[in-house]
Short mmCIF file of C-alpha atoms in Angstrom, two decimals:
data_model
loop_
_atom_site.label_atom_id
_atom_site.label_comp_id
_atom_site.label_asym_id
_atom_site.label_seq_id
_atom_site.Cartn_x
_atom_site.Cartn_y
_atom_site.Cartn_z
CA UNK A 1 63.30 -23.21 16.34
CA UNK A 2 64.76 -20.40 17.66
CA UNK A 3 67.62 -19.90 20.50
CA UNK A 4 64.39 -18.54 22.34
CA UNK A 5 62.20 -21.28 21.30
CA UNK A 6 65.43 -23.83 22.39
CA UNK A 7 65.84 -22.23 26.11
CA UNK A 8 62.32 -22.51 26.72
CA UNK A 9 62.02 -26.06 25.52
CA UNK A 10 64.88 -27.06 27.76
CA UNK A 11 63.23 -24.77 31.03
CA UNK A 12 60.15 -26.81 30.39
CA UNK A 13 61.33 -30.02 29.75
CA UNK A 14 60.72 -32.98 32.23
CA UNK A 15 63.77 -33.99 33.32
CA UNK A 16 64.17 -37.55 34.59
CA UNK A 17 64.54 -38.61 38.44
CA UNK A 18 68.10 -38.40 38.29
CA UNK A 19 68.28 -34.84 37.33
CA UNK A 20 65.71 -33.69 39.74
CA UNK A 21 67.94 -34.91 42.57
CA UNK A 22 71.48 -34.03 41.04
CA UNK A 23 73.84 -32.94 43.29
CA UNK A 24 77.05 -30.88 42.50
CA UNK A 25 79.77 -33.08 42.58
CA UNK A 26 81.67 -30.66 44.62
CA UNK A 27 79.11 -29.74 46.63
CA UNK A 28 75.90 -30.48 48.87
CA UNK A 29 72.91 -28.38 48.06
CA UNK A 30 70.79 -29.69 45.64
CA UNK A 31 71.80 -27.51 41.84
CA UNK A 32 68.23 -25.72 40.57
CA UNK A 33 66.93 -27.26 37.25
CA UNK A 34 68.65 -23.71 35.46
CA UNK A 35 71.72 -25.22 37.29
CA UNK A 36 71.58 -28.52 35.96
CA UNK A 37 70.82 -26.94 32.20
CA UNK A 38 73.99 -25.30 32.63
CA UNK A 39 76.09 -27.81 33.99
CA UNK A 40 74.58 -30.11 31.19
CA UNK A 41 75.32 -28.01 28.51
CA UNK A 42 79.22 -27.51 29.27
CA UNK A 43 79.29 -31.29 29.35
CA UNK A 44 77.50 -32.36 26.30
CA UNK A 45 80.11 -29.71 24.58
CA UNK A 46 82.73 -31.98 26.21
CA UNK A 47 81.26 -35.58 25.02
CA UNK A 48 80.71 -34.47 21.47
CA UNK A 49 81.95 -31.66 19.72
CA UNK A 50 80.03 -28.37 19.60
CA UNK A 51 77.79 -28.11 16.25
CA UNK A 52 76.75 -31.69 16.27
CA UNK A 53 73.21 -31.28 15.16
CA UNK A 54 72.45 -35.27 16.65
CA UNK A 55 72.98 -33.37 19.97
CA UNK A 56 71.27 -30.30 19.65
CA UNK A 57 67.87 -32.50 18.99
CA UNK A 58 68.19 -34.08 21.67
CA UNK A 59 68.30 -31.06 23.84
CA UNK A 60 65.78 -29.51 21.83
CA UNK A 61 63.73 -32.47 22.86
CA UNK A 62 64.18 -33.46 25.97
CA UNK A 63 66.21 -30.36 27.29
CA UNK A 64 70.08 -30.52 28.15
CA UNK A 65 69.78 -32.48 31.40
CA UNK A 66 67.97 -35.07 29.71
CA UNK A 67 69.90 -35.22 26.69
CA UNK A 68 72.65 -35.88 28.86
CA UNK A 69 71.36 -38.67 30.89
CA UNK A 70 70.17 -40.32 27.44
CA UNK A 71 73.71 -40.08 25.90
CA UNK A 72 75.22 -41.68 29.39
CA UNK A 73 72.85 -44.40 28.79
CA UNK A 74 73.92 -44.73 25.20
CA UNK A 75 70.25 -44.13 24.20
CA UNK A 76 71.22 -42.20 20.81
CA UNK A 77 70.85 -44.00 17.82
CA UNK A 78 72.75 -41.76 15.84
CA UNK A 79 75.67 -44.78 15.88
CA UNK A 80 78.76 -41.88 14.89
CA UNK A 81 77.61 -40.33 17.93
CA UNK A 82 77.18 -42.84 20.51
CA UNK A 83 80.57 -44.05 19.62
CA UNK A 84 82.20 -40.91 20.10
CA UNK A 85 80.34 -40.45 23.57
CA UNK A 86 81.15 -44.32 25.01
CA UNK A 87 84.67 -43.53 24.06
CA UNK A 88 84.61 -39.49 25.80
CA UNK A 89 82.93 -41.25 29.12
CA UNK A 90 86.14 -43.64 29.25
CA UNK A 91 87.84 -40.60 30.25
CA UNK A 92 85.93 -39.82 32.60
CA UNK A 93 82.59 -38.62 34.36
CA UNK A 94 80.88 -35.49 32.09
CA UNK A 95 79.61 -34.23 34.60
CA UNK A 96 82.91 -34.01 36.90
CA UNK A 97 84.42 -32.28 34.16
CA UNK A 98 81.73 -29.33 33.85
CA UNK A 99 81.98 -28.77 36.95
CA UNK A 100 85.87 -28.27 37.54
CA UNK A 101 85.38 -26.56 33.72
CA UNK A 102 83.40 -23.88 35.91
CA UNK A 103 85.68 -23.44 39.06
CA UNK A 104 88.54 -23.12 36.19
CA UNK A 105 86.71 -20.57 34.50
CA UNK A 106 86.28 -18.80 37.73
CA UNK A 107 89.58 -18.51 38.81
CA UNK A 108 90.24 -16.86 35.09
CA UNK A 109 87.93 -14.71 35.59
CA UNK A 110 85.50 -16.19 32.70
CA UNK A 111 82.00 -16.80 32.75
CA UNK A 112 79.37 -18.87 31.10
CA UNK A 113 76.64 -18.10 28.83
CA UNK A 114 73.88 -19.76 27.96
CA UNK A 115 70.58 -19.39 25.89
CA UNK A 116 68.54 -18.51 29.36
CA UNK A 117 70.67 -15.73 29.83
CA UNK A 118 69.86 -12.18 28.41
CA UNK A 119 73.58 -11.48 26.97
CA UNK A 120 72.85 -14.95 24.31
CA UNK A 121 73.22 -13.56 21.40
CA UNK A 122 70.09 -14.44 19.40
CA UNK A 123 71.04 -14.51 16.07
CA UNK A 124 73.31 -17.77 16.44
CA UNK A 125 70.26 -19.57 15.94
CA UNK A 126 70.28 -19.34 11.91
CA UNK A 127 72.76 -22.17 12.05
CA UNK A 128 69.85 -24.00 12.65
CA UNK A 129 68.77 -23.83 8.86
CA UNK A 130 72.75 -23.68 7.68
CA UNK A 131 73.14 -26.14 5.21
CA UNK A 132 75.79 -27.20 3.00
CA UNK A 133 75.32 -28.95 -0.11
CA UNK A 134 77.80 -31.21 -2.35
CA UNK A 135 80.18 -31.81 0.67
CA UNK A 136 80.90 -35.12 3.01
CA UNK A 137 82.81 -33.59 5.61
CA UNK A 138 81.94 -33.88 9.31
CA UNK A 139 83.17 -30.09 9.69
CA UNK A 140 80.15 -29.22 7.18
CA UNK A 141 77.43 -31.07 8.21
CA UNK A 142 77.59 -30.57 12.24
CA UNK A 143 77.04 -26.68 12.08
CA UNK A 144 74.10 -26.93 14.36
CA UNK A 145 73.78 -23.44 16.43
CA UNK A 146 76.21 -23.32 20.04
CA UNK A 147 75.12 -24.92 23.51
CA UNK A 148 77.03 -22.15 25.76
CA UNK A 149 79.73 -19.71 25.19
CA UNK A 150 82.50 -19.27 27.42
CA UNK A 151 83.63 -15.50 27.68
CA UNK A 152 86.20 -13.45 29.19
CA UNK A 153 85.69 -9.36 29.44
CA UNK A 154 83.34 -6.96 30.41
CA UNK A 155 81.12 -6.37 27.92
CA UNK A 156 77.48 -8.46 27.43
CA UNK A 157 77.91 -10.19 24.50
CA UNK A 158 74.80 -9.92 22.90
CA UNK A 159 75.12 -6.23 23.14
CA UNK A 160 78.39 -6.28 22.10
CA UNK A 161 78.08 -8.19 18.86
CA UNK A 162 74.39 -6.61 18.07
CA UNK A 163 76.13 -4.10 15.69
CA UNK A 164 79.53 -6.50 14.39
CA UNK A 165 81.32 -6.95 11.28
CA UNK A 166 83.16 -10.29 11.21
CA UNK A 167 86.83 -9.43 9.20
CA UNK A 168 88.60 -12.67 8.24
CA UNK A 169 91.36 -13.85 5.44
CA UNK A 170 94.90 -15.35 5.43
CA UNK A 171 97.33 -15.76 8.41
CA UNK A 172 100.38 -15.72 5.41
CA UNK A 173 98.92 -12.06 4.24
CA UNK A 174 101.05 -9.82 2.40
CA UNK A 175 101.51 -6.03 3.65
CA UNK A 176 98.46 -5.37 0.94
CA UNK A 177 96.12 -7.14 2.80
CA UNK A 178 97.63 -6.30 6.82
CA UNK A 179 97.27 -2.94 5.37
CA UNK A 180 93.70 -3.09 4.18
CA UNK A 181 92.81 -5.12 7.46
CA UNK A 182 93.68 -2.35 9.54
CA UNK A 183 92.24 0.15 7.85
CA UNK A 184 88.61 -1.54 7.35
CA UNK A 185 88.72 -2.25 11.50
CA UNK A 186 90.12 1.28 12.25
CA UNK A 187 86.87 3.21 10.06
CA UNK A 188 84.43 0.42 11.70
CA UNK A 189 85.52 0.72 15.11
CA UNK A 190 85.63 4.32 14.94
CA UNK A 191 82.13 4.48 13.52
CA UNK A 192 81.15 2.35 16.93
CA UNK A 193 80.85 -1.20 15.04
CA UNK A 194 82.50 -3.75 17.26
CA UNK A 195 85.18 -5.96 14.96
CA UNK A 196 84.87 -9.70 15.21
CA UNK A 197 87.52 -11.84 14.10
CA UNK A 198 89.52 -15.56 15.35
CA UNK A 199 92.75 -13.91 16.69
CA UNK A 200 94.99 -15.71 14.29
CA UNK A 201 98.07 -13.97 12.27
CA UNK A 202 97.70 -12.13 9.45
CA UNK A 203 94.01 -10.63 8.40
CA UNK A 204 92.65 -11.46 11.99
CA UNK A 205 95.25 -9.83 14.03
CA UNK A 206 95.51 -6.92 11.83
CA UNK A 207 91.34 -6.81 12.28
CA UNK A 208 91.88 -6.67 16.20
CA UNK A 209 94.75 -4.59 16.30
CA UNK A 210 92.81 -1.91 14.31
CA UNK A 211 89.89 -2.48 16.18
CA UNK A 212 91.91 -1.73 19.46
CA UNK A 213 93.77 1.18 17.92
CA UNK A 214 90.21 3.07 16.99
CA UNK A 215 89.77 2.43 20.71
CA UNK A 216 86.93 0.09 19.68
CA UNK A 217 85.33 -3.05 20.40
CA UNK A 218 86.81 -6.18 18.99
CA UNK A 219 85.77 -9.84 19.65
CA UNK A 220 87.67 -12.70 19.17
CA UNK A 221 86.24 -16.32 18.83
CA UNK A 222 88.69 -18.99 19.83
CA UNK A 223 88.59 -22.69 18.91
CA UNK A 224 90.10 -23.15 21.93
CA UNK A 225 89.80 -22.70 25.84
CA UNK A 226 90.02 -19.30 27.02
CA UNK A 227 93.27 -20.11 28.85
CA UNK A 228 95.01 -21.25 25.77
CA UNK A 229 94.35 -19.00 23.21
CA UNK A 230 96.02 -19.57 19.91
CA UNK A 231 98.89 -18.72 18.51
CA UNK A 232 100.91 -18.18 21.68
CA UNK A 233 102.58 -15.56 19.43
CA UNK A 234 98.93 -13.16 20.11
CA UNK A 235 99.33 -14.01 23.42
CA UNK A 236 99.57 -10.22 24.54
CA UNK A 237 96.82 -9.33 21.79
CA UNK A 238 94.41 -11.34 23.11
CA UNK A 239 95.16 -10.44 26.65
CA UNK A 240 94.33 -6.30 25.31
CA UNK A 241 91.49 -7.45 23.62
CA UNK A 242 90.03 -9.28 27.01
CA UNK A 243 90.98 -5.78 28.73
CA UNK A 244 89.12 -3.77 26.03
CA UNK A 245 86.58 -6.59 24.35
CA UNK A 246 86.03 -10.35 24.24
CA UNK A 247 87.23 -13.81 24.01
CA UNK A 248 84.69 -15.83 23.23
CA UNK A 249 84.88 -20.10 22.73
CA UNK A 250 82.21 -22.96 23.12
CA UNK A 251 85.40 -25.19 24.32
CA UNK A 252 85.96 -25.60 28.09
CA UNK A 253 89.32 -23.82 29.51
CA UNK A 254 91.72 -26.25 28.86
CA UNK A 255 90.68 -27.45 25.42
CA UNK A 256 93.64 -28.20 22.88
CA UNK A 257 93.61 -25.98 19.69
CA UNK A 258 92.67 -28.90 17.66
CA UNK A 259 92.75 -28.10 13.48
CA UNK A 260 89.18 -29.51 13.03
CA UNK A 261 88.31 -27.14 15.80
CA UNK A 262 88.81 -23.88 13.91
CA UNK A 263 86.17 -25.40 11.43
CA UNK A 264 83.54 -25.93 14.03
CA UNK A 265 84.41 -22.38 15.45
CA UNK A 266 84.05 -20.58 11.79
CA UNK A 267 80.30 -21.11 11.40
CA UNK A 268 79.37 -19.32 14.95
CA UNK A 269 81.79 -16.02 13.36
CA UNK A 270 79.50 -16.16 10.44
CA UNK A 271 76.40 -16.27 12.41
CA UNK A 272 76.85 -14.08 15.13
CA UNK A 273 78.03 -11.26 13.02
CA UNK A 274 75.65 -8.76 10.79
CA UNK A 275 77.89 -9.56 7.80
CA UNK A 276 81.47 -10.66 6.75
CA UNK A 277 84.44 -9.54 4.84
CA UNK A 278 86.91 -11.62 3.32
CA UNK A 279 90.10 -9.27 2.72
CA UNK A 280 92.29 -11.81 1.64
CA UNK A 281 92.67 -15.94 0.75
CA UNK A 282 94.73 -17.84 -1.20
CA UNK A 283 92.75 -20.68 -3.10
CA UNK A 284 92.47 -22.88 -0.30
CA UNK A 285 91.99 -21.14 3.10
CA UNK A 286 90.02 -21.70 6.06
CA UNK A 287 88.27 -18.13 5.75
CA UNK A 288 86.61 -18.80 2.15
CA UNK A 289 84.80 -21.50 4.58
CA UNK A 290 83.33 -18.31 6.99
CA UNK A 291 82.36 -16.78 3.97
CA UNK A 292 80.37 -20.12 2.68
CA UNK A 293 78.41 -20.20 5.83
CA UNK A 294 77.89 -16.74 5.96
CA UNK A 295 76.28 -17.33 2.26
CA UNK A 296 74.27 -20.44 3.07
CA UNK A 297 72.71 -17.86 5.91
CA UNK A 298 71.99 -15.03 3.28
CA UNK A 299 74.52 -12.85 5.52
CA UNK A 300 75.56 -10.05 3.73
CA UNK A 301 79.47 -11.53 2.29
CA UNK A 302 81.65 -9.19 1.00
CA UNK A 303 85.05 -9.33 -0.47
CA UNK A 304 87.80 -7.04 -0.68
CA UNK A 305 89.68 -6.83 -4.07
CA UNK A 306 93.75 -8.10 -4.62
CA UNK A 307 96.26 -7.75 -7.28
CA UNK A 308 95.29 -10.27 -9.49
CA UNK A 309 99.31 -11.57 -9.49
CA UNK A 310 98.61 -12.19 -5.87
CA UNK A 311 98.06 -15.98 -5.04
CA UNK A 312 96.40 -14.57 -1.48
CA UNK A 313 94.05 -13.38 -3.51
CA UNK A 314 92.83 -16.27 -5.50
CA UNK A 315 90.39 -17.50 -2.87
CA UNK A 316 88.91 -14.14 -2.60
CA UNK A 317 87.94 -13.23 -6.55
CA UNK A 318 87.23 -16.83 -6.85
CA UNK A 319 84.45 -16.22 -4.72
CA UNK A 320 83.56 -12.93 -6.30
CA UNK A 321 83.00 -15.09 -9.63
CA UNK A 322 81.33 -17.77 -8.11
CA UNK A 323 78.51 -15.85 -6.00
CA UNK A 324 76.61 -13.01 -7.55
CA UNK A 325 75.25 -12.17 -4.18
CA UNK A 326 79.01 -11.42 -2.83
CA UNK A 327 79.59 -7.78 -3.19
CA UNK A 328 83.27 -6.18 -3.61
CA UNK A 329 84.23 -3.32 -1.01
CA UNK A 330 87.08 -1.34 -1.21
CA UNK A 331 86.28 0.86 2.29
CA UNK A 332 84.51 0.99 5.68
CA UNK A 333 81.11 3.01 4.19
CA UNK A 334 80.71 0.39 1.63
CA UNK A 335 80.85 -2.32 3.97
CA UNK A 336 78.38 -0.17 6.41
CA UNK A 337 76.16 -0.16 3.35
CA UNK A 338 75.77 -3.76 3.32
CA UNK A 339 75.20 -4.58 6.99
CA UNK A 340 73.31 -1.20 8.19
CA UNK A 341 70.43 0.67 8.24
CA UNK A 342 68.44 0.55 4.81
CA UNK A 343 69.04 3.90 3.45
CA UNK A 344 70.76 5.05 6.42
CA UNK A 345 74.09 3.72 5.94
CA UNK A 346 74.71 4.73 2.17
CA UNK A 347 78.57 4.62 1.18
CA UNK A 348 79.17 8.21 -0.70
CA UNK A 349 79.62 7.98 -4.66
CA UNK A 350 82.91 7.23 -5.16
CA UNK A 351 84.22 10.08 -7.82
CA UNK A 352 88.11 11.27 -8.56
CA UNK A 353 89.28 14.72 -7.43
CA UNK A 354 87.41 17.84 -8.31
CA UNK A 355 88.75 19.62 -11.05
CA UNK A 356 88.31 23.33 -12.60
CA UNK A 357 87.22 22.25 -15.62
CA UNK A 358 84.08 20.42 -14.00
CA UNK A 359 82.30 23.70 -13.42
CA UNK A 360 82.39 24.89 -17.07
CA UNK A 361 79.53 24.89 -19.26
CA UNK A 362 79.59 23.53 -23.03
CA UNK A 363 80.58 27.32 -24.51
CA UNK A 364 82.73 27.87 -21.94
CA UNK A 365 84.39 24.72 -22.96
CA UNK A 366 84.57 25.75 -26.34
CA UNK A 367 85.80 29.06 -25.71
CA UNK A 368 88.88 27.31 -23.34
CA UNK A 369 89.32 24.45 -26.21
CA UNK A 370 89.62 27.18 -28.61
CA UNK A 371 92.29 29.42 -27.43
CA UNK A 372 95.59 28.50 -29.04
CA UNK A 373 98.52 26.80 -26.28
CA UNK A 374 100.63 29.72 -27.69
CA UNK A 375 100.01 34.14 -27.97
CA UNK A 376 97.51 36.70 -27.29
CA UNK A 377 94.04 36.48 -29.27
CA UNK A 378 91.39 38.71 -29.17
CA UNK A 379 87.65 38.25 -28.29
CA UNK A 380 86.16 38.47 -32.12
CA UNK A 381 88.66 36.03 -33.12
CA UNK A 382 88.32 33.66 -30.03
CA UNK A 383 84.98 33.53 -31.06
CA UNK A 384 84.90 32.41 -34.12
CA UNK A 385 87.21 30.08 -33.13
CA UNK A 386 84.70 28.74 -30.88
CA UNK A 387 81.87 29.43 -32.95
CA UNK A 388 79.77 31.84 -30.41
CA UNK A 389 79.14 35.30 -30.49
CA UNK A 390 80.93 37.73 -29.23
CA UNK A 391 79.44 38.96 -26.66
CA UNK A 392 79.08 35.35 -25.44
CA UNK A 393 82.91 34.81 -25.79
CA UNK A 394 83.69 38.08 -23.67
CA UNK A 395 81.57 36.83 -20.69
CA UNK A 396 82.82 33.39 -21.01
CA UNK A 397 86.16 35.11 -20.96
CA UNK A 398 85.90 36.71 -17.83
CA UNK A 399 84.51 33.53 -15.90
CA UNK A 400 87.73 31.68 -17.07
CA UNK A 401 90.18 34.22 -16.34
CA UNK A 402 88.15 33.85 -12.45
CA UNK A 403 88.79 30.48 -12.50
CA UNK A 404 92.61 31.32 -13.13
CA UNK A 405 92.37 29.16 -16.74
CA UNK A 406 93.30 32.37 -18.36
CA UNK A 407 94.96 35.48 -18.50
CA UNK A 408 94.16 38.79 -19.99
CA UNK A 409 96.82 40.63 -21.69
CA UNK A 410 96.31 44.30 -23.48
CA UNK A 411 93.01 43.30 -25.92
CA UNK A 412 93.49 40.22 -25.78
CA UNK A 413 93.48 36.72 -23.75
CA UNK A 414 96.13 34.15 -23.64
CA UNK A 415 96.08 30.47 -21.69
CA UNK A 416 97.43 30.42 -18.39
CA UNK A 417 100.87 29.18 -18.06
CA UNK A 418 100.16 26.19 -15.22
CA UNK A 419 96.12 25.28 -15.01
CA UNK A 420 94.83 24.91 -11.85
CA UNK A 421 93.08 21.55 -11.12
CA UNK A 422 90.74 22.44 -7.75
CA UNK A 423 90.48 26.09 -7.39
CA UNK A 424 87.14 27.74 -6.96
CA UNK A 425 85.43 30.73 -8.35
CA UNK A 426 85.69 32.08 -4.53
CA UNK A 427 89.32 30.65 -4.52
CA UNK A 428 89.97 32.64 -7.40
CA UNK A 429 88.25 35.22 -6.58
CA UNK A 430 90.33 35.47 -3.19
CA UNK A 431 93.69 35.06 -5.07
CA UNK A 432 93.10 37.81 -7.43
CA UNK A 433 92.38 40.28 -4.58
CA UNK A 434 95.43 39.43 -3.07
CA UNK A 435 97.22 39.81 -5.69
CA UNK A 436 95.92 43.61 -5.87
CA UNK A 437 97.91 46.34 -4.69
CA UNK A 438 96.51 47.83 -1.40
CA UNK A 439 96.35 51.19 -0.75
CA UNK A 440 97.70 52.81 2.79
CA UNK A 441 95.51 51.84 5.31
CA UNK A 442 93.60 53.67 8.09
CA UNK A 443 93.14 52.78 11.66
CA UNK A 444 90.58 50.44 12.78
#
């Protein structure tokens, strides 16, 4: 089912009695059924972590409001989870908590979005099918797709991460990989690709801060509320990139920056983007885990290179060896190769610098090879040297002296002292007529 398929499952759900005739807890009107969806949603994110797929069938069945009201009745019989909700609900009333989730959002100037709106960004519903095999851990198995996002800036979101490029690696990078970071944002930004990333030190901040100095788009996806984005240390980098971009989380403002929580948040970077680079990881790193879920999804992954006496890079050639479908990149067209048009996003040949000597043909490669490094020779014995005729030699001669390879002296041709490595025919052409003497000239 799709996020589509989800929204209008819960729109056309029948909600029970209770949720026909829900009132806001701060207020008297009666909330609309899209109302109580929303309100719903922000609390089942609060009475079970976002990604738990036990929840996201129930609202797939009965819609959120109902899911909601079955959980408070401790109707699941997914044990794990009713557990975790009886213990959430001794804290206090979900729905109380959505709501002053929502007046604190307000008064940060966030809003919420959820799959009924037209700024839900569609593709986060492949983490539907997302799964991970020959692993036991909770972060790995609850990767079902978001509820809601919470998000602070201007820009619609699905619009905004339509054409993205998720950049992720170590927070402990070396200046190798800050450097490579930047660069990769920089070219995508300034070809009008919008930079996703989590906001973290290292590879992510050097992907935002790139991003930002292309004067691009960059998104960052927080496992965290919006009002306590993590590491204080970004604190002024996230507050440019809510200026500029996004923040984006599925927690409610407020929520701690809990480890498990950066788990949870990796799989919606992997999803929501057209592709994802790893640029550096050291054998055990949070970002090889993007990259996994990216793979699981048959997102384009690609990896950026590292000196291979570079523990930060272990993680990322590890996963070059271990997944033939993960394809190396070295520069912003290669990675626009991967995630853009078919055929209309081709990265140029890569080739080294264009030399003299590439515009030769074979006997005027003999005749060059031929010519002794020291004196004058003439054109009969140049020739035999280089086993053409003559005539063939002279005219062969006369393109190389062009090309500034060599130099005619008397009756005879010698090598140039210093060979050029670029020049032109034209070039030469140019250099020889200024070298001429000019004669007086007359007025215009």
């Amino acid at each position: 089912m799709t996020a589509g398929d989800e929204a209008g499952a819960d729109s056309g759900s029948a909600a029970s009695p209770e949720w026909a005739d829900m009132r806001h807890p701060t207020s008297e009107p009666s909330v609309t059924a899209l109302d109580a969806d929303r309100l719903a949603r922000v609390a089942l994110t609060w009475i079970a972590e976002p990604g738990n797929r036990s929840v996201f069938r129930l609202v797939q069945q009965y819609g959120a409001a109902g899911a909601l009201a079955l959980l408070r009745e401790g109707g699941t019989p997914d044990d794990s989870l009713r557990k975790t909700v009886a213990a959430r609900l001794s804290a206090g009333d979900p729905l109380v908590v959505a709501a002053e989730a929502m007046e604190r959002a307000d008064r940060l100037g966030a809003r919420l979005v959820t799959p009924t709106d037209d700024e839900w960004p569609r593709p986060v519903a492949d983490l539907h099918r997302l799964v991970l095999g020959g692993s036991t851990r909770r972060v790995d198995r609850e990767t079902a797709p978001p509820l809601c996002f919470w998000v602070r800036g201007g820009h619609p979101l699905a619009e905004t991460l339509d054409r993205s490029v998720a950049l992720v690696g170590a927070r402990a990078a070396t200046g190798y990989g800050v450097h490579v970071g930047t660069e990769l944002a920089y070219g995508l930004a300034e070809r009008g690709w919008t930079v996703v990333s989590g906001g973290a030190f290292g590879i992510d901040a050097a992907a935002h801060r790139g991003a930002l100095t292309a004067g691009g788009l960059t998104v960052s996806v927080l496992a965290c509320g919006l009002d306590r984005p993590y590491p204080m240390g970004n604190a002024a980098l996230f507050d440019r990139i809510a200026d500029t971009g996004l923040l984006v989380s599925e927690w409610i403002p407020g929520a701690d920056p809990l480890r498990p929580r950066f788990l949870i948040r990796n799989r919606v970077i992997a999803a929501a983007t057209r592709g994802s680079v790893l640029v550096e990881a050291a054998a055990r790193s949070g970002a090889t885990q993007t990259m996994h879920r990216a793979l699981a999804m048959a997102r384009p992954a690609m990896v950026v290179p590292g000196p291979v006496t570079s523990t930060m890079s272990v993680g990322a050639h590890e996963l070059l060896r271990q997944y033939p479908e993960a394809r190396l990149v070295v520069s912003p067209a290669q990675v626009l190769e991967e995630v853009g048009r078919i055929g209309g996003d081709l990265a140029p040949p890569v080739r080294g610098p264009a030399r003299v000597r590439d515009q030769l043909d074979d006997e005027a490669t003999m005749v060059l090879e031929a010519l002794p490094r020291r004196g004058v020779h003439g054109v009969d014995d140049i020739a035999a040297r280089s086993g053409v005729v003559a005539r063939t030699a002279l005219r062969k001669l006369a393109l190389l002296e062009e090309l500034g390879l060599v130099n005619r002296r008397g009756d005879g041709y010698a090598l140039s002292p210093a060979r050029p490595t670029t020049r032109t025919p034209t070039d030469a052409a140019t250099a020889n007529a200024q070298r001429r003497p000019q004669g007086p000239q007359g007025p215009p």
